[in-house]
Amino acid sequence: MSGFCPELSDDVKQVRDWVHEFARDVIRPAAAEWDEREETPWPVIQEAAKAGLYSLDFFATQWFEESGLGLPVAFEEIFWGDAGIGLSIVGTGLAAAALSANGTPEQMGEWLPQMFGTENDVKLGAFCASEPDAGSDVGAIRTRAVRDGGDWILNGVKTWATNGGIANVHVVVASVDPDLGTRGQASFVIPPGTPGLSMGQKFRKHGIRASHTAEVVLDEVRVPGSCLLGGAEKLEARLARVRNGERAGEQAAMRTFETTRPTVAAMAVGIARAAFEYARDYAREREQFGRRIAENQAIAFLLADMATRVDVARLMTWRAAWMARNGRRFEQAEGSMSKLVASETAVWVTEQAIQILGGAGYTREHPVERFHRDAKIYTIFEGTSEIQRLIIGRAVTGLPVR
């Protein structure tokens, strides 16, 4: 990619070292406990807020960092610490990205601060797009938003929502014109304490257990027109273009996912790196048949492949983040490429880490089994591996692959 250079600026290096220190000293020591408890680690989020890591200023500064590598580098370090706690710290960022991608400056000014709160009064944000019967098919969203005078009334059920039901601010994708599919959708802010919004089932998960995931039920939820992201005039203009057969730009949920794919990829890179480093250090110390197992060619070659794949995933992630920040179009679906490669790398590397540790790796005496459980979700959420391949296939062929 012409113009892309993976050298980190001094500012990004400082952020990396600072976040790594927080991950090492605060996140890692708490990881096993909160994984077992399967609860939101409020004390750790509070510590992150006090350190300045969980704040609107941090996310905004890193998001708009000149090279585009600020957030991916920071996210890799956070998730090197622990993925469950990491998602609890950065999960609000997805709602913030949805608001930033679709909202007006006035809406961002009003709602973004309320998603994070303050270091003494931490709040959360939640992005609600997925539905029980829709899965990866965002065109099948059934949640409806109907205009009622100057208000909107929302009804439906969202699922797999990070921070769903416990967030201060929810951003909900709903259909305003079902006949238009994804092009007839819009995003809405649901303010704190709005009647009709409630938490449904809280999911008990295979991995990322310290991150709260639940259904969000919307029953006659009434919000003012000012909660329609982008405003009514922009929505009506877009719908009119669609009805006239014109291009109308990206759909709200898709714009959010495409924006966040490199940062999600960075999370997976962090998990993979953590597993590789643990397996490498174990292999250096563990002795069998009178020598350290890292001296066995089979183990050394496996570690070589693990290290190489982690580096490949990181570089693809950095490229996509740099392209997004510098206004380069994803001609070959580079955002989806980064997410696909990083997620599948995390699953493979964490599995090999267990294999290197043998039976010990299958127990909770070592963190590699947790790394493996945490990694799997990255091939599923924010677009499955199959969806990423579909997007990439369409980009490289120029054909409507189905």
Short mmCIF file of C-alpha atoms in Angstrom, two decimals:
data_model
loop_
_atom_site.label_atom_id
_atom_site.label_comp_id
_atom_site.label_asym_id
_atom_site.label_seq_id
_atom_site.Cartn_x
_atom_site.Cartn_y
_atom_site.Cartn_z
CA MET A 1 0.00 0.00 0.00
CA SER A 2 1.66 3.19 -1.21
CA GLY A 3 2.40 5.58 1.64
CA PHE A 4 1.88 3.10 4.47
CA CYS A 5 4.73 2.81 6.93
CA PRO A 6 4.37 0.67 10.07
CA GLU A 7 6.76 2.79 12.15
CA LEU A 8 5.04 4.07 15.29
CA SER A 9 5.35 7.70 16.30
CA ASP A 10 6.81 8.56 19.69
CA ASP A 11 3.34 9.55 20.91
CA VAL A 12 1.86 6.18 19.98
CA LYS A 13 4.80 4.37 21.56
CA GLN A 14 4.18 6.26 24.79
CA VAL A 15 0.51 5.29 24.72
CA ARG A 16 1.47 1.67 24.03
CA ASP A 17 3.86 1.54 26.98
CA TRP A 18 1.40 3.25 29.32
CA VAL A 19 -1.50 0.97 28.37
CA HIS A 20 0.75 -2.10 28.57
CA GLU A 21 1.72 -1.16 32.10
CA PHE A 22 -1.95 -0.81 33.08
CA ALA A 23 -2.77 -4.15 31.45
CA ARG A 24 0.11 -5.86 33.22
CA ASP A 25 -0.44 -4.37 36.66
CA VAL A 26 -4.24 -3.98 36.86
CA ILE A 27 -6.02 -6.08 34.24
CA ARG A 28 -4.03 -9.34 34.30
CA PRO A 29 -4.08 -9.85 38.07
CA ALA A 30 -7.90 -9.55 38.02
CA ALA A 31 -8.57 -11.59 34.87
CA ALA A 32 -9.15 -15.06 36.31
CA GLU A 33 -11.40 -13.77 39.11
CA TRP A 34 -13.79 -11.87 36.85
CA ASP A 35 -13.82 -14.66 34.29
CA GLU A 36 -15.06 -17.00 37.04
CA ARG A 37 -17.55 -14.47 38.39
CA GLU A 38 -18.98 -13.69 34.94
CA GLU A 39 -19.76 -10.16 36.08
CA THR A 40 -18.93 -6.68 34.86
CA PRO A 41 -15.61 -5.73 36.54
CA TRP A 42 -16.72 -2.33 37.78
CA PRO A 43 -13.66 -1.85 40.05
CA VAL A 44 -11.30 -2.37 37.10
CA ILE A 45 -13.30 0.00 34.88
CA GLN A 46 -13.15 2.52 37.72
CA GLU A 47 -9.37 2.15 37.87
CA ALA A 48 -9.20 2.61 34.10
CA ALA A 49 -11.26 5.79 34.42
CA LYS A 50 -8.99 7.15 37.15
CA ALA A 51 -5.96 6.39 34.99
CA GLY A 52 -7.55 8.20 32.05
CA LEU A 53 -7.85 5.04 29.97
CA TYR A 54 -11.64 4.84 30.17
CA SER A 55 -12.70 8.29 29.04
CA LEU A 56 -14.11 10.13 26.07
CA ASP A 57 -10.89 12.14 25.80
CA PHE A 58 -8.76 9.00 25.49
CA PHE A 59 -10.96 7.39 22.84
CA ALA A 60 -11.34 10.62 20.87
CA THR A 61 -7.63 11.43 20.99
CA GLN A 62 -6.56 7.96 19.87
CA TRP A 63 -9.33 7.67 17.27
CA PHE A 64 -8.14 10.81 15.50
CA GLU A 65 -4.42 10.23 16.03
CA GLU A 66 -2.63 11.20 12.82
CA SER A 67 -1.44 7.74 11.72
CA GLY A 68 -4.65 5.96 12.70
CA LEU A 69 -2.66 3.49 14.82
CA GLY A 70 -3.45 4.92 18.26
CA LEU A 71 -6.51 2.80 19.04
CA PRO A 72 -5.27 -0.45 17.43
CA VAL A 73 -2.02 -0.26 19.39
CA ALA A 74 -3.83 0.57 22.64
CA PHE A 75 -6.45 -2.15 22.09
CA GLU A 76 -3.80 -4.77 21.44
CA GLU A 77 -2.24 -4.02 24.81
CA ILE A 78 -5.57 -4.00 26.67
CA PHE A 79 -6.56 -7.37 25.21
CA TRP A 80 -3.11 -8.75 25.82
CA GLY A 81 -4.10 -8.18 29.43
CA ASP A 82 -7.49 -9.91 29.20
CA ALA A 83 -10.25 -9.99 26.60
CA GLY A 84 -13.25 -10.11 28.95
CA ILE A 85 -12.12 -7.16 31.04
CA GLY A 86 -10.89 -5.51 27.86
CA LEU A 87 -14.36 -5.60 26.31
CA SER A 88 -15.80 -4.14 29.48
CA ILE A 89 -13.38 -1.23 29.13
CA VAL A 90 -13.72 -0.63 25.38
CA GLY A 91 -17.28 -1.87 24.72
CA THR A 92 -18.65 1.63 25.06
CA GLY A 93 -16.41 2.56 22.14
CA LEU A 94 -18.67 0.70 19.70
CA ALA A 95 -21.67 2.77 20.74
CA ALA A 96 -19.51 5.87 20.56
CA ALA A 97 -18.38 4.91 17.05
CA ALA A 98 -21.99 4.42 15.96
CA LEU A 99 -22.91 7.83 17.31
CA SER A 100 -19.87 9.48 15.73
CA ALA A 101 -20.45 7.81 12.36
CA ASN A 102 -24.13 8.74 12.11
CA GLY A 103 -24.82 11.63 14.48
CA THR A 104 -24.69 15.39 14.18
CA PRO A 105 -22.08 17.45 16.05
CA GLU A 106 -24.81 18.52 18.49
CA GLN A 107 -25.81 14.90 19.16
CA MET A 108 -22.20 13.90 19.69
CA GLY A 109 -21.69 16.77 22.09
CA GLU A 110 -24.73 15.79 24.11
CA TRP A 111 -24.50 12.01 24.25
CA LEU A 112 -20.85 10.99 24.03
CA PRO A 113 -19.96 12.36 27.49
CA GLN A 114 -22.97 10.56 28.97
CA MET A 115 -21.69 7.23 27.63
CA PHE A 116 -18.51 7.44 29.70
CA GLY A 117 -19.48 9.50 32.74
CA THR A 118 -16.62 10.66 34.95
CA GLU A 119 -13.81 8.95 36.83
CA ASN A 120 -15.95 9.13 39.97
CA ASP A 121 -19.21 8.13 38.28
CA VAL A 122 -18.49 5.65 35.48
CA LYS A 123 -21.19 5.07 32.84
CA LEU A 124 -21.45 2.68 29.88
CA GLY A 125 -22.74 2.82 26.31
CA ALA A 126 -24.31 -0.01 24.30
CA PHE A 127 -24.71 -0.49 20.54
CA CYS A 128 -27.75 -2.62 19.68
CA ALA A 129 -27.92 -3.97 16.13
CA SER A 130 -28.16 -7.80 16.20
CA GLU A 131 -31.51 -9.55 16.60
CA PRO A 132 -32.51 -13.11 17.53
CA ASP A 133 -33.77 -14.01 14.05
CA ALA A 134 -31.44 -11.84 11.98
CA GLY A 135 -27.91 -12.89 12.95
CA SER A 136 -25.48 -11.61 10.32
CA ASP A 137 -28.36 -10.53 8.07
CA VAL A 138 -28.79 -6.90 9.11
CA GLY A 139 -31.38 -6.58 6.36
CA ALA A 140 -33.67 -8.81 8.40
CA ILE A 141 -33.87 -6.41 11.35
CA ARG A 142 -37.43 -6.34 12.68
CA THR A 143 -37.12 -3.64 15.31
CA ARG A 144 -39.39 -0.86 14.07
CA ALA A 145 -39.25 2.85 14.60
CA VAL A 146 -42.49 4.64 13.78
CA ARG A 147 -42.91 8.39 13.73
CA ASP A 148 -45.58 9.77 16.07
CA GLY A 149 -45.79 13.52 15.71
CA GLY A 150 -42.40 14.87 16.68
CA ASP A 151 -41.43 11.63 18.46
CA TRP A 152 -40.40 8.13 17.43
CA ILE A 153 -41.73 4.92 18.98
CA LEU A 154 -39.50 1.83 18.92
CA ASN A 155 -40.52 -1.79 19.39
CA GLY A 156 -38.40 -4.93 19.08
CA VAL A 157 -35.78 -7.14 20.70
CA LYS A 158 -32.03 -6.79 20.30
CA THR A 159 -29.57 -9.50 21.24
CA TRP A 160 -25.84 -10.01 21.83
CA ALA A 161 -25.60 -6.40 23.02
CA THR A 162 -22.39 -5.60 24.89
CA ASN A 163 -23.45 -3.65 28.01
CA GLY A 164 -27.06 -4.17 26.93
CA GLY A 165 -29.57 -3.17 29.58
CA ILE A 166 -26.95 -1.86 32.03
CA ALA A 167 -25.68 0.98 29.84
CA ASN A 168 -26.52 4.59 30.49
CA VAL A 169 -27.01 5.31 26.79
CA HIS A 170 -28.14 2.81 24.14
CA VAL A 171 -27.74 3.30 20.37
CA VAL A 172 -30.34 1.20 18.55
CA VAL A 173 -30.57 0.35 14.86
CA ALA A 174 -34.19 0.13 13.72
CA SER A 175 -36.14 -0.11 10.49
CA VAL A 176 -38.10 2.98 9.51
CA ASP A 177 -39.14 1.54 6.12
CA PRO A 178 -39.02 -2.29 6.02
CA ASP A 179 -39.64 -2.36 2.25
CA LEU A 180 -36.21 -0.83 1.69
CA GLY A 181 -34.23 -3.44 3.68
CA THR A 182 -30.94 -2.16 5.09
CA ARG A 183 -31.39 1.12 3.21
CA GLY A 184 -34.54 1.80 5.20
CA GLN A 185 -32.81 1.68 8.58
CA ALA A 186 -31.73 4.40 10.98
CA SER A 187 -30.02 4.67 14.36
CA PHE A 188 -31.53 6.17 17.49
CA VAL A 189 -30.17 7.22 20.86
CA ILE A 190 -32.19 5.93 23.79
CA PRO A 191 -31.56 8.30 26.72
CA PRO A 192 -31.00 7.07 30.30
CA GLY A 193 -34.14 5.96 32.12
CA THR A 194 -36.38 5.93 29.05
CA PRO A 195 -39.55 3.90 29.86
CA GLY A 196 -40.00 0.71 27.87
CA LEU A 197 -36.32 -0.25 27.54
CA SER A 198 -35.32 -3.22 29.67
CA MET A 199 -32.75 -5.97 29.84
CA GLY A 200 -33.86 -9.38 28.68
CA GLN A 201 -31.77 -12.52 29.00
CA LYS A 202 -28.19 -12.11 30.19
CA PHE A 203 -26.03 -14.63 28.36
CA ARG A 204 -23.62 -17.01 30.06
CA LYS A 205 -20.81 -17.33 27.56
CA HIS A 206 -17.99 -19.66 26.54
CA GLY A 207 -15.48 -16.82 26.72
CA ILE A 208 -15.16 -13.05 27.35
CA ARG A 209 -17.13 -13.76 30.52
CA ALA A 210 -16.22 -10.51 32.27
CA SER A 211 -18.03 -8.61 29.53
CA HIS A 212 -21.78 -8.19 30.00
CA THR A 213 -23.80 -9.48 27.02
CA ALA A 214 -27.59 -9.44 27.05
CA GLU A 215 -30.84 -8.94 25.19
CA VAL A 216 -32.39 -5.48 25.10
CA VAL A 217 -36.19 -5.32 24.95
CA LEU A 218 -37.86 -2.24 23.45
CA ASP A 219 -41.55 -2.02 24.33
CA GLU A 220 -43.24 1.17 23.13
CA VAL A 221 -40.04 3.13 23.70
CA ARG A 222 -40.79 6.78 22.92
CA VAL A 223 -37.93 9.15 22.14
CA PRO A 224 -37.98 12.72 20.82
CA GLY A 225 -37.06 13.46 17.23
CA SER A 226 -33.71 14.81 18.39
CA CYS A 227 -32.69 11.21 19.18
CA LEU A 228 -32.72 10.21 15.50
CA LEU A 229 -29.03 10.18 14.61
CA GLY A 230 -28.31 12.53 11.76
CA GLY A 231 -31.72 14.18 12.00
CA ALA A 232 -35.02 13.81 10.14
CA GLU A 233 -34.03 15.95 7.15
CA LYS A 234 -31.01 13.79 6.36
CA LEU A 235 -33.04 10.59 6.80
CA GLU A 236 -35.86 11.74 4.53
CA ALA A 237 -33.41 12.81 1.85
CA ARG A 238 -31.68 9.43 1.96
CA LEU A 239 -34.96 7.50 1.81
CA ALA A 240 -36.12 9.62 -1.13
CA ARG A 241 -32.96 8.80 -3.05
CA VAL A 242 -33.43 5.09 -2.37
CA ARG A 243 -37.04 5.17 -3.53
CA ASN A 244 -35.90 6.89 -6.72
CA GLY A 245 -33.36 4.15 -7.35
CA GLU A 246 -30.33 6.31 -6.53
CA ARG A 247 -27.35 5.42 -4.38
CA ALA A 248 -27.89 6.44 -0.79
CA GLY A 249 -24.59 5.72 0.90
CA GLU A 250 -23.81 3.11 3.54
CA GLN A 251 -26.43 1.83 5.96
CA ALA A 252 -26.00 2.91 9.60
CA ALA A 253 -24.99 -0.45 11.10
CA MET A 254 -22.64 -1.27 8.22
CA ARG A 255 -20.91 2.10 8.54
CA THR A 256 -20.29 1.39 12.22
CA PHE A 257 -18.94 -2.12 11.63
CA GLU A 258 -16.63 -1.05 8.81
CA THR A 259 -15.24 1.75 10.96
CA THR A 260 -14.51 -0.54 13.90
CA ARG A 261 -13.17 -3.66 12.13
CA PRO A 262 -9.47 -2.73 12.45
CA THR A 263 -9.90 -2.06 16.17
CA VAL A 264 -11.70 -5.40 16.62
CA ALA A 265 -8.86 -7.05 14.72
CA ALA A 266 -6.41 -5.42 17.13
CA MET A 267 -8.24 -7.05 20.05
CA ALA A 268 -7.73 -10.46 18.46
CA VAL A 269 -4.05 -9.69 17.87
CA GLY A 270 -3.67 -8.92 21.57
CA ILE A 271 -5.13 -12.29 22.57
CA ALA A 272 -2.98 -14.14 20.04
CA ARG A 273 0.17 -12.37 21.22
CA ALA A 274 -0.59 -13.16 24.85
CA ALA A 275 -0.99 -16.85 24.02
CA PHE A 276 2.18 -16.96 21.92
CA GLU A 277 4.28 -15.27 24.60
CA TYR A 278 2.98 -17.57 27.33
CA ALA A 279 3.64 -20.70 25.25
CA ARG A 280 7.10 -19.44 24.25
CA ASP A 281 8.11 -18.73 27.83
CA TYR A 282 6.73 -22.08 28.98
CA ALA A 283 8.64 -23.91 26.25
CA ARG A 284 11.87 -22.17 27.28
CA GLU A 285 11.55 -23.44 30.85
CA ARG A 286 9.75 -26.79 30.57
CA GLU A 287 12.12 -29.76 30.42
CA GLN A 288 11.40 -33.25 29.11
CA PHE A 289 13.90 -36.02 28.38
CA GLY A 290 16.70 -33.87 29.73
CA ARG A 291 16.24 -30.76 27.61
CA ARG A 292 13.92 -27.79 27.28
CA ILE A 293 11.03 -28.49 24.94
CA ALA A 294 11.77 -25.33 22.91
CA GLU A 295 14.90 -27.13 21.71
CA ASN A 296 12.71 -29.67 19.93
CA GLN A 297 12.33 -28.73 16.29
CA ALA A 298 8.62 -29.50 16.31
CA ILE A 299 8.00 -27.00 19.11
CA ALA A 300 10.40 -24.38 17.71
CA PHE A 301 8.77 -24.56 14.28
CA LEU A 302 5.32 -24.24 15.82
CA LEU A 303 6.41 -21.18 17.80
CA ALA A 304 7.92 -19.74 14.61
CA ASP A 305 4.58 -20.10 12.81
CA MET A 306 2.72 -18.58 15.76
CA ALA A 307 5.03 -15.55 15.88
CA THR A 308 4.80 -15.08 12.13
CA ARG A 309 1.00 -15.22 12.06
CA VAL A 310 0.71 -12.72 14.91
CA ASP A 311 2.96 -10.29 13.02
CA VAL A 312 1.00 -10.74 9.79
CA ALA A 313 -2.29 -10.08 11.57
CA ARG A 314 -0.87 -6.99 13.28
CA LEU A 315 0.48 -5.51 10.06
CA MET A 316 -2.80 -6.08 8.23
CA THR A 317 -4.62 -4.43 11.13
CA TRP A 318 -2.29 -1.43 11.08
CA ARG A 319 -2.67 -1.09 7.32
CA ALA A 320 -6.47 -1.03 7.53
CA ALA A 321 -6.40 1.46 10.40
CA TRP A 322 -3.96 3.70 8.54
CA MET A 323 -6.09 3.55 5.38
CA ALA A 324 -9.25 4.47 7.30
CA ARG A 325 -7.55 7.41 9.03
CA ASN A 326 -6.06 8.71 5.78
CA GLY A 327 -9.23 8.47 3.74
CA ARG A 328 -8.07 5.55 1.57
CA ARG A 329 -10.94 3.46 0.25
CA PHE A 330 -10.99 -0.23 1.12
CA GLU A 331 -10.82 -1.30 -2.53
CA GLN A 332 -10.02 -4.90 -1.58
CA ALA A 333 -12.09 -4.88 1.63
CA GLU A 334 -8.92 -4.38 3.67
CA GLY A 335 -10.94 -3.73 6.83
CA SER A 336 -12.63 -7.11 6.52
CA MET A 337 -9.31 -8.73 5.63
CA SER A 338 -7.77 -7.49 8.87
CA LYS A 339 -10.67 -8.76 10.95
CA LEU A 340 -10.73 -12.14 9.18
CA VAL A 341 -7.00 -12.79 9.47
CA ALA A 342 -6.65 -11.53 13.04
CA SER A 343 -9.66 -13.47 14.37
CA GLU A 344 -8.66 -16.76 12.78
CA THR A 345 -5.06 -16.20 13.87
CA ALA A 346 -6.21 -15.76 17.47
CA VAL A 347 -8.15 -19.03 17.41
CA TRP A 348 -5.27 -20.95 15.83
CA VAL A 349 -2.51 -19.49 17.99
CA THR A 350 -4.39 -20.02 21.25
CA GLU A 351 -5.10 -23.62 20.29
CA GLN A 352 -1.43 -24.24 19.54
CA ALA A 353 -0.52 -22.68 22.88
CA ILE A 354 -2.67 -25.26 24.65
CA GLN A 355 -1.02 -27.99 22.57
CA ILE A 356 2.46 -26.85 23.58
CA LEU A 357 1.51 -26.92 27.26
CA GLY A 358 -0.17 -30.30 26.85
CA GLY A 359 -2.49 -31.39 29.64
CA ALA A 360 -1.42 -28.40 31.74
CA GLY A 361 -2.72 -26.09 29.04
CA TYR A 362 -6.17 -27.62 29.31
CA THR A 363 -6.50 -26.66 32.98
CA ARG A 364 -7.24 -23.31 34.59
CA GLU A 365 -3.85 -23.38 36.24
CA HIS A 366 -2.60 -21.66 33.09
CA PRO A 367 -4.33 -18.82 31.22
CA VAL A 368 -4.03 -20.31 27.74
CA GLU A 369 -7.34 -22.16 28.09
CA ARG A 370 -9.01 -18.82 28.85
CA PHE A 371 -7.23 -17.20 25.92
CA HIS A 372 -8.63 -19.93 23.68
CA ARG A 373 -12.17 -19.50 24.99
CA ASP A 374 -11.93 -15.73 24.55
CA ALA A 375 -10.52 -15.94 21.02
CA LYS A 376 -13.37 -17.86 19.44
CA ILE A 377 -15.89 -15.01 19.56
CA TYR A 378 -13.75 -12.98 17.16
CA THR A 379 -14.65 -15.30 14.29
CA ILE A 380 -18.33 -14.68 15.11
CA PHE A 381 -19.19 -11.19 16.34
CA GLU A 382 -19.13 -7.98 14.30
CA GLY A 383 -19.36 -10.13 11.19
CA THR A 384 -18.54 -13.83 11.09
CA SER A 385 -15.56 -15.14 9.14
CA GLU A 386 -18.01 -16.23 6.46
CA ILE A 387 -19.43 -12.71 6.18
CA GLN A 388 -15.90 -11.27 5.95
CA ARG A 389 -15.09 -13.68 3.13
CA LEU A 390 -18.30 -12.70 1.38
CA ILE A 391 -17.39 -9.02 1.60
CA ILE A 392 -13.83 -9.68 0.42
CA GLY A 393 -15.08 -11.94 -2.38
CA ARG A 394 -17.38 -9.21 -3.68
CA ALA A 395 -14.55 -6.68 -3.51
CA VAL A 396 -11.96 -8.75 -5.37
CA THR A 397 -14.33 -10.09 -8.04
CA GLY A 398 -16.54 -7.07 -8.51
CA LEU A 399 -19.45 -9.48 -8.68
CA PRO A 400 -22.52 -9.89 -6.41
CA VAL A 401 -21.25 -13.01 -4.62
CA ARG A 402 -24.03 -14.66 -2.61
#
